[in-house]
Coordinates of C-alpha atoms and ligand atoms in Angstrom, one line a residue:
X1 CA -11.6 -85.7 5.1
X2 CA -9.3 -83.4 4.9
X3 CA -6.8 -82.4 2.1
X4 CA -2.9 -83.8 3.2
X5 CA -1.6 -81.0 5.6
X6 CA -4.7 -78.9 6.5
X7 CA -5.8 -79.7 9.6
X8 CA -9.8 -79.9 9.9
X9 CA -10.1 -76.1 11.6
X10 CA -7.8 -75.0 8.5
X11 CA -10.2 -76.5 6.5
X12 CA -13.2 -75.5 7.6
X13 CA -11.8 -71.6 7.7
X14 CA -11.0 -71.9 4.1
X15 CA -14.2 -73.2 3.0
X16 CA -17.1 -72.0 1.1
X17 CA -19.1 -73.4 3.9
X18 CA -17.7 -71.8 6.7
X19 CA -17.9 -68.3 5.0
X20 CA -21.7 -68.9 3.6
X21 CA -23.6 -67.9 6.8
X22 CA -21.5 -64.7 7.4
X23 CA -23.2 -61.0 7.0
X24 CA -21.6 -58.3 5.6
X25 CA -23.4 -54.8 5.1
X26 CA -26.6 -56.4 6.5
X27 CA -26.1 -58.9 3.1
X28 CA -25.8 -61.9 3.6
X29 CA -23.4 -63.9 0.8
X30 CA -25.1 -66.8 -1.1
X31 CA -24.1 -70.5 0.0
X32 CA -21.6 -72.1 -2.7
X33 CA -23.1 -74.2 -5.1
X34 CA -21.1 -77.0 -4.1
X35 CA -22.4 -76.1 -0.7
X36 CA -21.6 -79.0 1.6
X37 CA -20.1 -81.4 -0.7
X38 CA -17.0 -79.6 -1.5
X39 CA -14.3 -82.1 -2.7
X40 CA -11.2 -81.0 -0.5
X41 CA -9.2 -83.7 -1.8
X42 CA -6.8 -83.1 -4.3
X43 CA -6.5 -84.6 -7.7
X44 CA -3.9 -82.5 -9.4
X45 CA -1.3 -84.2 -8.9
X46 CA 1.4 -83.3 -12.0
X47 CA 1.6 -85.0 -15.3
X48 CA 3.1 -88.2 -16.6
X49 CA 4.0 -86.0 -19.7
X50 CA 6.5 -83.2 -18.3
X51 CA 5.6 -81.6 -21.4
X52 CA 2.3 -80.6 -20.0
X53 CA 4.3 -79.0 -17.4
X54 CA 6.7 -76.8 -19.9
X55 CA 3.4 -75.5 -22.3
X56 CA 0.1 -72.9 -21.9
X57 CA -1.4 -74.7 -24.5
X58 CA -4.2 -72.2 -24.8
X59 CA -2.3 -69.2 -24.9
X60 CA 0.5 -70.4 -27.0
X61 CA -2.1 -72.2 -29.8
X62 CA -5.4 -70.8 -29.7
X63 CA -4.9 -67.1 -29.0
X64 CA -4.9 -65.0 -32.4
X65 CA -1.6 -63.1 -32.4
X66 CA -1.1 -59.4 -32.8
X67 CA 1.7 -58.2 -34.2
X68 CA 4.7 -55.9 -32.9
X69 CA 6.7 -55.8 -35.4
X70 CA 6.8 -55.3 -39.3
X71 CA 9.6 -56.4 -41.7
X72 CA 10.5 -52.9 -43.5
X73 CA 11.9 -54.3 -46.1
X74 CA 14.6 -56.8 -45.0
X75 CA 14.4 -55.1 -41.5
X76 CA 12.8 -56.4 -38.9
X77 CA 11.1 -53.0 -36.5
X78 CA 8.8 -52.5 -33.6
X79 CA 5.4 -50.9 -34.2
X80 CA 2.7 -50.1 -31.5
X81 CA -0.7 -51.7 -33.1
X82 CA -3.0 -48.6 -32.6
X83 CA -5.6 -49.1 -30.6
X84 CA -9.4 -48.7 -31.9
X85 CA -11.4 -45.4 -31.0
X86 CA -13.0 -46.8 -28.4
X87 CA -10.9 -49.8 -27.3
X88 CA -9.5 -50.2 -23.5
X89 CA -6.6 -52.6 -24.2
X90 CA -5.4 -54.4 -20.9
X91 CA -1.7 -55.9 -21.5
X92 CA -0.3 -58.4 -19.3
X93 CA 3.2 -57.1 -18.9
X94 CA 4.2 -59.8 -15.8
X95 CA 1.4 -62.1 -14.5
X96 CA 3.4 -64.5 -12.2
X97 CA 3.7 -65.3 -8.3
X98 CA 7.4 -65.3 -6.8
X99 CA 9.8 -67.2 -7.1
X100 CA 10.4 -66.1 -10.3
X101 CA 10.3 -68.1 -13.7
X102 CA 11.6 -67.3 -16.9
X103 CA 8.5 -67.3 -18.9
X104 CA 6.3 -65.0 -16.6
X105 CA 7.6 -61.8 -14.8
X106 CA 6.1 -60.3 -12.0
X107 CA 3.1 -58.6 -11.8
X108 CA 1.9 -55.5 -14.3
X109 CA -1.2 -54.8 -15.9
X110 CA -1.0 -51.9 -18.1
X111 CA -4.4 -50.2 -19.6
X112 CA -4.5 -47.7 -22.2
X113 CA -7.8 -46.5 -23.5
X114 CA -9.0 -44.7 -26.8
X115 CA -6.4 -43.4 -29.8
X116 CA -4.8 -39.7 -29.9
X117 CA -4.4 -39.8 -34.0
X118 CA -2.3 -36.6 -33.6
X119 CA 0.3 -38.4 -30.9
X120 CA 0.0 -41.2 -32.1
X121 CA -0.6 -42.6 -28.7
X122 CA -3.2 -44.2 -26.7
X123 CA -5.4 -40.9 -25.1
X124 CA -4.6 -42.4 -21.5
X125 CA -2.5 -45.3 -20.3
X126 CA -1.9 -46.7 -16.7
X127 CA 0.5 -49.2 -15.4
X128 CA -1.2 -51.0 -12.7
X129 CA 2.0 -52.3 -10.6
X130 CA 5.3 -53.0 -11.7
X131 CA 7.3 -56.3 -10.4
X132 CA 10.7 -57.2 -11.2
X133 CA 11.5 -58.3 -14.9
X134 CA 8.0 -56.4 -16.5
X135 CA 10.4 -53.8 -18.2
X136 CA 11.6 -56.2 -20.7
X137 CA 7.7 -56.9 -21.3
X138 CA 7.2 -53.0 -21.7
X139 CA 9.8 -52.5 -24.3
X140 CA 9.1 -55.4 -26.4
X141 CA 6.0 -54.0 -26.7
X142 CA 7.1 -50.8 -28.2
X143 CA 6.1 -48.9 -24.8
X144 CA 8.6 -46.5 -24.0
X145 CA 8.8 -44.6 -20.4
X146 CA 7.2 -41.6 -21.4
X147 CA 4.0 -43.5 -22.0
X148 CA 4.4 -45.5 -18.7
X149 CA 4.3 -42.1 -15.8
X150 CA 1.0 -42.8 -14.4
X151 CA 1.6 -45.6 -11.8
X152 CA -0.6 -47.3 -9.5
X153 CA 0.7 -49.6 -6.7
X154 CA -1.8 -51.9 -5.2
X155 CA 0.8 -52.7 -2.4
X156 CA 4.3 -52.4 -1.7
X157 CA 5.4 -56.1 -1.9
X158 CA 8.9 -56.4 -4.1
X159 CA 6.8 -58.4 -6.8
X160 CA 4.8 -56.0 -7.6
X161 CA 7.1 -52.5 -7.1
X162 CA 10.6 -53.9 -7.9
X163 CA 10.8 -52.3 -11.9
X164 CA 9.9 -49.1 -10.6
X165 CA 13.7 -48.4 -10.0
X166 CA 14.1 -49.2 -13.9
X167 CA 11.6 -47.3 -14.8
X168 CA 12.5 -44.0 -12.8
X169 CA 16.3 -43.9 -13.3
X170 CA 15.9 -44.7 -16.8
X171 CA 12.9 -42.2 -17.9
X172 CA 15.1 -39.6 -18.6
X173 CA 17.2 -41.0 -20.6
X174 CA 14.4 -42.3 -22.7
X175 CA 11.5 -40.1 -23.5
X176 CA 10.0 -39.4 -19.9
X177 CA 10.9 -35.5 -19.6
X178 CA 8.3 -34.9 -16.8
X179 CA 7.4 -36.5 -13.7
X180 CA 7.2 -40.2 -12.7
X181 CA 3.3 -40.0 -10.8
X182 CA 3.5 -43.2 -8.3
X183 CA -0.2 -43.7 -6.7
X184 CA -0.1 -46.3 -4.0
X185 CA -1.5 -46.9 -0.5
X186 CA -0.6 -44.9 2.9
X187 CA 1.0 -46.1 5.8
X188 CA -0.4 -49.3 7.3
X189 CA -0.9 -48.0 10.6
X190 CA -0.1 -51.6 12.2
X191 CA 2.3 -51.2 15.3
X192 CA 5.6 -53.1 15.0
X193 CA 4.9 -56.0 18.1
X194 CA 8.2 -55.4 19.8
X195 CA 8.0 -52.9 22.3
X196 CA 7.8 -49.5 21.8
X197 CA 5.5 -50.7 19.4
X198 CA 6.5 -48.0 16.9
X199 CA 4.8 -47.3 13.8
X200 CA 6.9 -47.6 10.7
X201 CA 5.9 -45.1 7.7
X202 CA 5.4 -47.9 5.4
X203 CA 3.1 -45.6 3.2
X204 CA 3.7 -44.7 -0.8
X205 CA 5.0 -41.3 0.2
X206 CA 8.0 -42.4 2.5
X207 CA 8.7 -45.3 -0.1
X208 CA 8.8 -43.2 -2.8
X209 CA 10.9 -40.4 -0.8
X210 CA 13.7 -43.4 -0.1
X211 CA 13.5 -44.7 -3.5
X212 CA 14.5 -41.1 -4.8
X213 CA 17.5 -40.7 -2.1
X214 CA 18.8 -43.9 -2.9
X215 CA 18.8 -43.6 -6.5
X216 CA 20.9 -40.2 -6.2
X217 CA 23.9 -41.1 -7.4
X218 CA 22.4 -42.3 -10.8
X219 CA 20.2 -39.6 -11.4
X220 CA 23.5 -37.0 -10.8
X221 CA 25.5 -39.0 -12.9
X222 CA 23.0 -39.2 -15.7
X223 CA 22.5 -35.4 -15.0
X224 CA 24.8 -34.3 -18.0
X225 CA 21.6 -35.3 -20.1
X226 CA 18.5 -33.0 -20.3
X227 CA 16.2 -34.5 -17.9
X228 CA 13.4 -31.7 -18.9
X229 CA 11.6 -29.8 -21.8
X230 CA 11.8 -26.0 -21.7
X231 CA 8.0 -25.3 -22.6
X232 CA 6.7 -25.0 -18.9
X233 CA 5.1 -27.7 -17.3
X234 CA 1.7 -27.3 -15.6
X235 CA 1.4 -26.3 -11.9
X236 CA 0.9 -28.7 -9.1
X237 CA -3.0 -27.1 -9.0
X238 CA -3.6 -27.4 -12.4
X239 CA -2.5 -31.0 -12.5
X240 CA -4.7 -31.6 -9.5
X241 CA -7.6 -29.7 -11.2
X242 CA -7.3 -31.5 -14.7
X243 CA -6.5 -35.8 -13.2
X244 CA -9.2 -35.2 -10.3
X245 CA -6.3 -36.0 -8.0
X246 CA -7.0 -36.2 -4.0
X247 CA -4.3 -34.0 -3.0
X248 CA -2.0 -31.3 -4.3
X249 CA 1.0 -33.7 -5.9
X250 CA 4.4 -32.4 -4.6
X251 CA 7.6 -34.2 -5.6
X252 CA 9.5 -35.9 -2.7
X253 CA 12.8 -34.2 -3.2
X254 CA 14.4 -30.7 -4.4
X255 CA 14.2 -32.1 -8.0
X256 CA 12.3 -28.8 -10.3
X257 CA 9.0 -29.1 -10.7
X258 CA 8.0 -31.0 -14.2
X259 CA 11.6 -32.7 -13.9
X260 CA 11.9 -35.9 -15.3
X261 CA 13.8 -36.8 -12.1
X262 CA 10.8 -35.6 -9.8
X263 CA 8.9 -38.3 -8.2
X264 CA 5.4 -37.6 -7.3
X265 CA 3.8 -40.2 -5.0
X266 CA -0.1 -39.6 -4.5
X267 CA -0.9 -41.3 -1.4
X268 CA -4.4 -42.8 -1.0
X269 CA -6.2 -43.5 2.2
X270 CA -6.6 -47.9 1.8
X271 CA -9.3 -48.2 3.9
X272 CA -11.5 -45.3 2.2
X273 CA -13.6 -47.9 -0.3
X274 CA -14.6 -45.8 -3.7
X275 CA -11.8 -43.0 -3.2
X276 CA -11.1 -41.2 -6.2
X277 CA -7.7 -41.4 -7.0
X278 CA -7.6 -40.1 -10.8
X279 CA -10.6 -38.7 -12.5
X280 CA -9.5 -36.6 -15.9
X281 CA -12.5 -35.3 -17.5
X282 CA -10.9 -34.9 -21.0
X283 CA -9.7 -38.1 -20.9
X284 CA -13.0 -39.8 -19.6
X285 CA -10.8 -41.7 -17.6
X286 CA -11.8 -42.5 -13.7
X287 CA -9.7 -44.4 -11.4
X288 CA -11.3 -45.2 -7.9
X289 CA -9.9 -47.6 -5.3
X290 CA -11.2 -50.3 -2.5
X291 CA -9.3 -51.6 0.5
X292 CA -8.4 -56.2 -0.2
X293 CA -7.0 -58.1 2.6
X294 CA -3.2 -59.0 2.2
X295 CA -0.6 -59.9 4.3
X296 CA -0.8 -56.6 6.3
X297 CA -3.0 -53.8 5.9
X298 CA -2.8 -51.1 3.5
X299 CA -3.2 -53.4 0.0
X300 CA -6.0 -51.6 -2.3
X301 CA -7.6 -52.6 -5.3
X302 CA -8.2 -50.7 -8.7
X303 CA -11.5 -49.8 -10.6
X304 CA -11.0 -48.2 -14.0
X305 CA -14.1 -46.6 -16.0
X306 CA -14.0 -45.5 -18.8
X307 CA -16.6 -44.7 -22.1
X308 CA -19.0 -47.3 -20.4
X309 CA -16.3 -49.5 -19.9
X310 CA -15.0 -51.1 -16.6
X311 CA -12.1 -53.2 -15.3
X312 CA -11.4 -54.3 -11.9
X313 CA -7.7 -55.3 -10.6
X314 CA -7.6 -56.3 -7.2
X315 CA -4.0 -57.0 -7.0
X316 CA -3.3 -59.8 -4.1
X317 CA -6.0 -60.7 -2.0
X318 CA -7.7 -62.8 0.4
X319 CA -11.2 -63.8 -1.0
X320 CA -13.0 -61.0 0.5
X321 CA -16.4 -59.5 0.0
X322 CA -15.6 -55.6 -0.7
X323 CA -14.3 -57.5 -4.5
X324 CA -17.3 -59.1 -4.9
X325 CA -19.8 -56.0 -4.7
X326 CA -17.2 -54.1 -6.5
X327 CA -17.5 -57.0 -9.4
X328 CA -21.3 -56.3 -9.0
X329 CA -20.7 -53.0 -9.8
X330 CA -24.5 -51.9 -8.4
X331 CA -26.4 -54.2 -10.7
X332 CA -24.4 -53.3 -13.8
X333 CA -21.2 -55.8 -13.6
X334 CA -17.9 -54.9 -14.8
X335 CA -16.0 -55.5 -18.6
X336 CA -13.1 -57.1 -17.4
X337 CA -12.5 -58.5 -13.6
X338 CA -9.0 -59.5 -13.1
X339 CA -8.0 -61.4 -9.8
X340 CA -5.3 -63.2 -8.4
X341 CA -5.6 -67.0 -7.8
X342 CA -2.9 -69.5 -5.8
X343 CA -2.7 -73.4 -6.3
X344 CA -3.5 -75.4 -3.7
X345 CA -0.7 -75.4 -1.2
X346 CA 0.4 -78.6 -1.5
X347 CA 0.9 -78.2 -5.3
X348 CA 3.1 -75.7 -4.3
X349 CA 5.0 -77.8 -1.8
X350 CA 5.3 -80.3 -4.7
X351 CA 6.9 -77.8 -6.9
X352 CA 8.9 -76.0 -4.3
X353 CA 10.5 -79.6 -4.4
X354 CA 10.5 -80.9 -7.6
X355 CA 8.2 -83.6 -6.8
X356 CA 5.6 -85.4 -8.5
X357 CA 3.2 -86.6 -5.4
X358 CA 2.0 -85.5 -1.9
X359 CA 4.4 -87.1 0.9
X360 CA 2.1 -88.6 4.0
X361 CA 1.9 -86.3 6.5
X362 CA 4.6 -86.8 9.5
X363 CA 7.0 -88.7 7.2
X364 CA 9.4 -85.5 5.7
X365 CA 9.9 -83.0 7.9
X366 CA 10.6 -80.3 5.3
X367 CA 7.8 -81.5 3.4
X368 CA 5.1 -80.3 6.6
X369 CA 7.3 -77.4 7.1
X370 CA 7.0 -76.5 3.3
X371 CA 3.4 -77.3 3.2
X372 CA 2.7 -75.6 5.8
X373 CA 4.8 -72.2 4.9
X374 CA 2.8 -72.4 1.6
X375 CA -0.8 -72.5 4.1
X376 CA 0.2 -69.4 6.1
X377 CA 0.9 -67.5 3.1
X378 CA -2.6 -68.6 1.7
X379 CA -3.9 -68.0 5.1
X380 CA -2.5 -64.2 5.4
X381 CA -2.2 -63.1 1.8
X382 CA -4.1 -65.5 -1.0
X383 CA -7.1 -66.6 -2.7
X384 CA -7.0 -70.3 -3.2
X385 CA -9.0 -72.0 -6.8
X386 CA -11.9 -72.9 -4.5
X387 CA -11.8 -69.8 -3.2
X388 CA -12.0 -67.6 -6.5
X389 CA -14.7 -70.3 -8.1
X390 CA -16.9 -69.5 -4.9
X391 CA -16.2 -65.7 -5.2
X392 CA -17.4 -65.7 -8.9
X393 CA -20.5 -67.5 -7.9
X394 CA -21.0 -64.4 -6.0
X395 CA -20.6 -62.2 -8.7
X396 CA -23.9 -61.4 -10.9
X397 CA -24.0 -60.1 -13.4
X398 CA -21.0 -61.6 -14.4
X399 CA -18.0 -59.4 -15.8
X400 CA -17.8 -60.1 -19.7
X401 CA -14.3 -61.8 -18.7
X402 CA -12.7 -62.6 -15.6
X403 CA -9.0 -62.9 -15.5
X404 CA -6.6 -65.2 -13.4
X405 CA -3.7 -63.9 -12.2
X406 CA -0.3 -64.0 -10.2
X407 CA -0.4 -67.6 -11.1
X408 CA 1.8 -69.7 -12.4
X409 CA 0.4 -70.8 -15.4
X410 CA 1.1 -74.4 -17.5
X411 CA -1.2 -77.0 -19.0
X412 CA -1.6 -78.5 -15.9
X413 CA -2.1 -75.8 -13.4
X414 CA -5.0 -74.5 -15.5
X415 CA -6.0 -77.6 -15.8
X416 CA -6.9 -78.0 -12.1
X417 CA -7.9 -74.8 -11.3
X418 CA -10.7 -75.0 -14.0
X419 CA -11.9 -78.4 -12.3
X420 CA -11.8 -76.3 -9.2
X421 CA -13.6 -73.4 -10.2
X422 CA -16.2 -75.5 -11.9
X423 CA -17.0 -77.4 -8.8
X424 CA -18.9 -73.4 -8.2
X425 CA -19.9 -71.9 -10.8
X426 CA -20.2 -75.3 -13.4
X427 CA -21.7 -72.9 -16.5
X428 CA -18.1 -71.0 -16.5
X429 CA -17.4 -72.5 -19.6
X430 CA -14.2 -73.9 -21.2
X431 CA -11.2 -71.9 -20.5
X432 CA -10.9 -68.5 -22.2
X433 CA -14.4 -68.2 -22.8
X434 CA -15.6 -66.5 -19.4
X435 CA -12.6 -66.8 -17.7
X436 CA -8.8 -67.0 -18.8
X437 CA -5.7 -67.1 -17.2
X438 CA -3.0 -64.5 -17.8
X439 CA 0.3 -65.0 -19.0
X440 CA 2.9 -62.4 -20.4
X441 CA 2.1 -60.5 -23.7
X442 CA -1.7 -61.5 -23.2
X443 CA -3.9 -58.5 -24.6
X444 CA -7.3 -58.0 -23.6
X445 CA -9.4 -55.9 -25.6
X446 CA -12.9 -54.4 -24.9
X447 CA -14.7 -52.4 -26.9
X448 CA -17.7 -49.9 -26.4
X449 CA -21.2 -50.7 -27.1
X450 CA -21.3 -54.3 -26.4
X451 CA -18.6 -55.9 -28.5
X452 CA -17.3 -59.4 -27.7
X453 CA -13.9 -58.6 -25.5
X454 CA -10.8 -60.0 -27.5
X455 CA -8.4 -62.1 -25.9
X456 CA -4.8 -62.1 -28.5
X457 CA -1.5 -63.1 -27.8
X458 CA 1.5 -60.6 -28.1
X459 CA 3.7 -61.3 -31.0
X460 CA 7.4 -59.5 -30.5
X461 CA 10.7 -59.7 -31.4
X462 CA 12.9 -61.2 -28.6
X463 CA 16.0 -59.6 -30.0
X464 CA 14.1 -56.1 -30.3
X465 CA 15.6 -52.9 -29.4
X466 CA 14.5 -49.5 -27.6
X467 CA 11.0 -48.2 -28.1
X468 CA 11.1 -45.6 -30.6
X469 CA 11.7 -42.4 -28.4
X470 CA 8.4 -40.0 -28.7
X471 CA 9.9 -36.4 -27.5
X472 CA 7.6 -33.5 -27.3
X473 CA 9.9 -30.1 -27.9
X474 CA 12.9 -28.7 -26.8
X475 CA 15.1 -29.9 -24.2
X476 CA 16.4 -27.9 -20.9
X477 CA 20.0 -27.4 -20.5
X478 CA 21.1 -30.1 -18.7
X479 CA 22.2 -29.7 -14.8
X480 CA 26.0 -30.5 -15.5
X481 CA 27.0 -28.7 -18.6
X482 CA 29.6 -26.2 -20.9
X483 CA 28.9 -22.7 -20.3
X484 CA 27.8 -22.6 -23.9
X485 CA 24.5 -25.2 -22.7
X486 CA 25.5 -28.2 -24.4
X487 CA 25.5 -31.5 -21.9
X488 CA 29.3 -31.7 -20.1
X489 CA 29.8 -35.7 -20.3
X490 CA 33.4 -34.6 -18.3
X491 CA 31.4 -32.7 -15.6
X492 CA 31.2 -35.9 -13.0
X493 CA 34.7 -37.9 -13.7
X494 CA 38.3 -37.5 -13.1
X495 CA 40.3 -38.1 -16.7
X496 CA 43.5 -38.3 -15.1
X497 CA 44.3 -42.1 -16.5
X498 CA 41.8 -41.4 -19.4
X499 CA 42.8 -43.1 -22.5
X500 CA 41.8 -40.5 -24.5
X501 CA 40.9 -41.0 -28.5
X502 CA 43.0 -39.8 -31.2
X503 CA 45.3 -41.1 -34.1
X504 CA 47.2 -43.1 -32.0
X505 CA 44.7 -45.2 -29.9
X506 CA 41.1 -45.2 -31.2
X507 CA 38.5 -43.5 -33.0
X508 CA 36.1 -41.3 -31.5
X509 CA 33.4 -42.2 -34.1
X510 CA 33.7 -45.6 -32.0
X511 CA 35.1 -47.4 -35.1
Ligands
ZN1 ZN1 1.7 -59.2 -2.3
ZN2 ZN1 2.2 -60.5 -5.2

């Protein structure tokens, strides 16, 4: 029978069944466990207890805590935990599906791998996409923008690209005195279906070129600061040579070379599966990429290797199969495999509206409108529970942990996607111990040579400041400046009804 607003065909599209007899690469994927006896009903229905609905019980409570923060003596200060010698720490900056919530930004993964003792630093770090509201995340965490200019877009959707404007305009004025590196997908290539049928440049190079324009007038007026160091800052080639880039980076606008303003999109071909789009032999770090299906084409998905370690971030998805051979990583599986999961869609239509039960089908208009709005975007864009329990059937070995994500996590929620994942693969576990949900300030640990991976829960100060600025020499003279160098803060502004400071009004000291 089916679920309340799929139709039968909708049904039958979605399910493990229908995709069991279909070949891909001359392999054909295993039936589904639950095989034909799925339970399409649902039977998640929220809560008598709204607290169940305002909790992540397991994240909250059971998650050790590591500490951001130290009382130095009577003051309370942000620290950065260092990481282990051969740690890769994932950090779930933002971890949510639109519409927003307050508890759960949207989407970043950032991954930093090994310790620098000398900078004090992780030896690489990677912010896998960068939603709107992640940037409070980031700085809670002691992570200032100079340790956040490698980023990697798996799409261009506004959840998961949004901070970027944050974090370029504000670099500068933080500790970022060199380039903002923006890897990310290249133009779809899917005609608009009005005539002419013209192709828009919806690729990571003409996004990135707008996103500098537009941001001009903040990056002038912010100009009277230096925005560079004067050491000199490694050629284009030599970048390319020592990150195993696949093209020559070039900055989209007539911002210097090494310029904390420059903006250097590295443009990947999506459908290439296994492109190398960072490979930095010093490092050991090696970044490849794999086309997903979402929404329109051109959304990739990231593989990060590093000391023998491996994590997988599709970003959004369908449930496809290029994932699942990626997961199987040629026999040897993966570290850590983090995917995105949706509720069912009537869950969603229920909390679109606030309500606590399906309504019958036919009886509330905007209920079948909303319902089915929320099956269209599954259709086009999302992998349902069922569908991600059926894709880890498919997955052996199995990654030491698979993550959850862009979903909107409570009790509940989790609750019901368990009981949906379970129905395939009904060894998973209980919750955290082969697969967890994300949620903000989750760190995921994995460690060379076997080690269990950690799962601890971010403790921060909500009424922290600035990440402790980490500058590496001497600054440039800024663009707008006195002719003896120093930064002109008059250069851009016309004083003419200035109350100026002095004896009579105020005090420059700002007292
Ligand atoms: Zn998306
Ligand atoms: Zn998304």
């Amino acid at each position: 029978m089916a679920p309340r607003g799929l139709t039968r065909r909708d049904v039958l599209r979605n399910s493990g069944a229908a995709l069991g007899g279909l070949a891909v690469a001359g392999a054909l994927l295993e039936p589904g466990r639950a095989g034909a006896s799925l339970a399409c009903e649902g039977n998640c229905y929220p809560p008598a207890d709204e607290a169940e609905r305002q909790r992540y019980s397991y994240f909250q409570k059971q998650l050790p805590g590591l500490k951001y923060y130290q009382d130095r003596g009577g003051f309370l200060s942000a620290i950065y935990p260092p990481l282990e010698a051969d740690e890769m720490r994932i950090t779930f900056m933002g971890s949510a599906i639109p519409p927003t919530r307050k508890v759960q930004q949207m989407m970043s993964v950032f991954v930093e791998v090994g310790w620098d003792p000398v900078r004090k630093r992780a030896k690489d770090a990677f912010v896998f996409d960068c939603g709107s509201g992640v940037v409070a995340n980031y700085g809670a965490m002691e992570i200032g923008f100079g340790r956040m200019d490698k980023i990697f877009l798996t799409h261009l959707h506004g959840d998961h690209m949004s901070d970027l404007t944050h974090i370029y305009c504000f670099g500068c004025a933080s500790d970022r005195l060199s380039p903002l590196y923006v890897w990310g997908p290249g133009p779809s290539g899917v005609p608009d279906p009005k005539p002419p049928h013209q192709l828009y440049d919806d690729g990571t190079k003409a996004f990135c070129s707008h996103l500098r324009e537009a941001m001009r007038w903040h990056t002038e007026s912010f100009s009277f600061q230096p925005t560079s160091y004067t050491a000199s800052y490694p050629t284009p080639a030599e970048i390319k040579a020592s990150w195993g880039l696949p093209a020559l980076p070039a900055a989209v606008s007539d911002d210097p070379w090494g310029d904390g303003y420059a903006m250097v999109p590295i443009e990947l071909d999506w459908a290439k599966l296994g492109g190398v789009a960072y490979d930095n032999k010093e490092t050991g770090a090696k970044i490849t990429h794999f086309p997903v299906i979402h929404c329109r084409k051109g959304s990739v998905g990231y593989k990060l290797e590093w000391n023998g370690l491996s994590m997988i971030y599709t970003g959004d998805t369908k449930p496809e199969r290029i994932s699942i051979e990626q997961a199987k990583n040629g026999g040897r599986g993966v570290t850590v495999f983090i995917h995105e999961m949706v509720v069912p869609a009537e869950i969603w239509a229920m909390q679109a509206q606030h309500l606590p039960r399906p309504v019958p089908r036919g009886a509330n208009q905007l209920w079948d409108d909303s319902v089915d709005r929320a099956i269209a975007i599954q259709d086009s864009s999302h992998t349902p529970q069922g569908a991600f329990g059926y894709l880890l059937s498919q997955v052996s070995p199995r990654p030491q942990l698979m993550v959850a994500t862009h979903f909107p996590v409570s009790d509940d929620t989790v609750d019901c996607a368990m009981r949906s994942v379970r129905n395939h693969v009904p060894d998973v576990g209980n919750l955290g111990e082969q697969l967890t949900f994300s949620f903000d300030g989750m760190v995921i640990s994995a460690f060379a040579g076997g080690r269990k991976v950690t799962q601890r829960r971010a403790e921060v100060l909500d009424f922290g400041t600035l990440p402790v600025p980490q500058l590496y020499g001497a600054y440039s003279v800024p663009k707008y400046h006195f002719e003896s160098g120093l930064p002109d803060p008059y250069a851009q502004i016309d004083r003419t009804q200035e109350i100026q400071a002095g004896e009579q009004t105020y005090c420059r000291s700002g007292y």
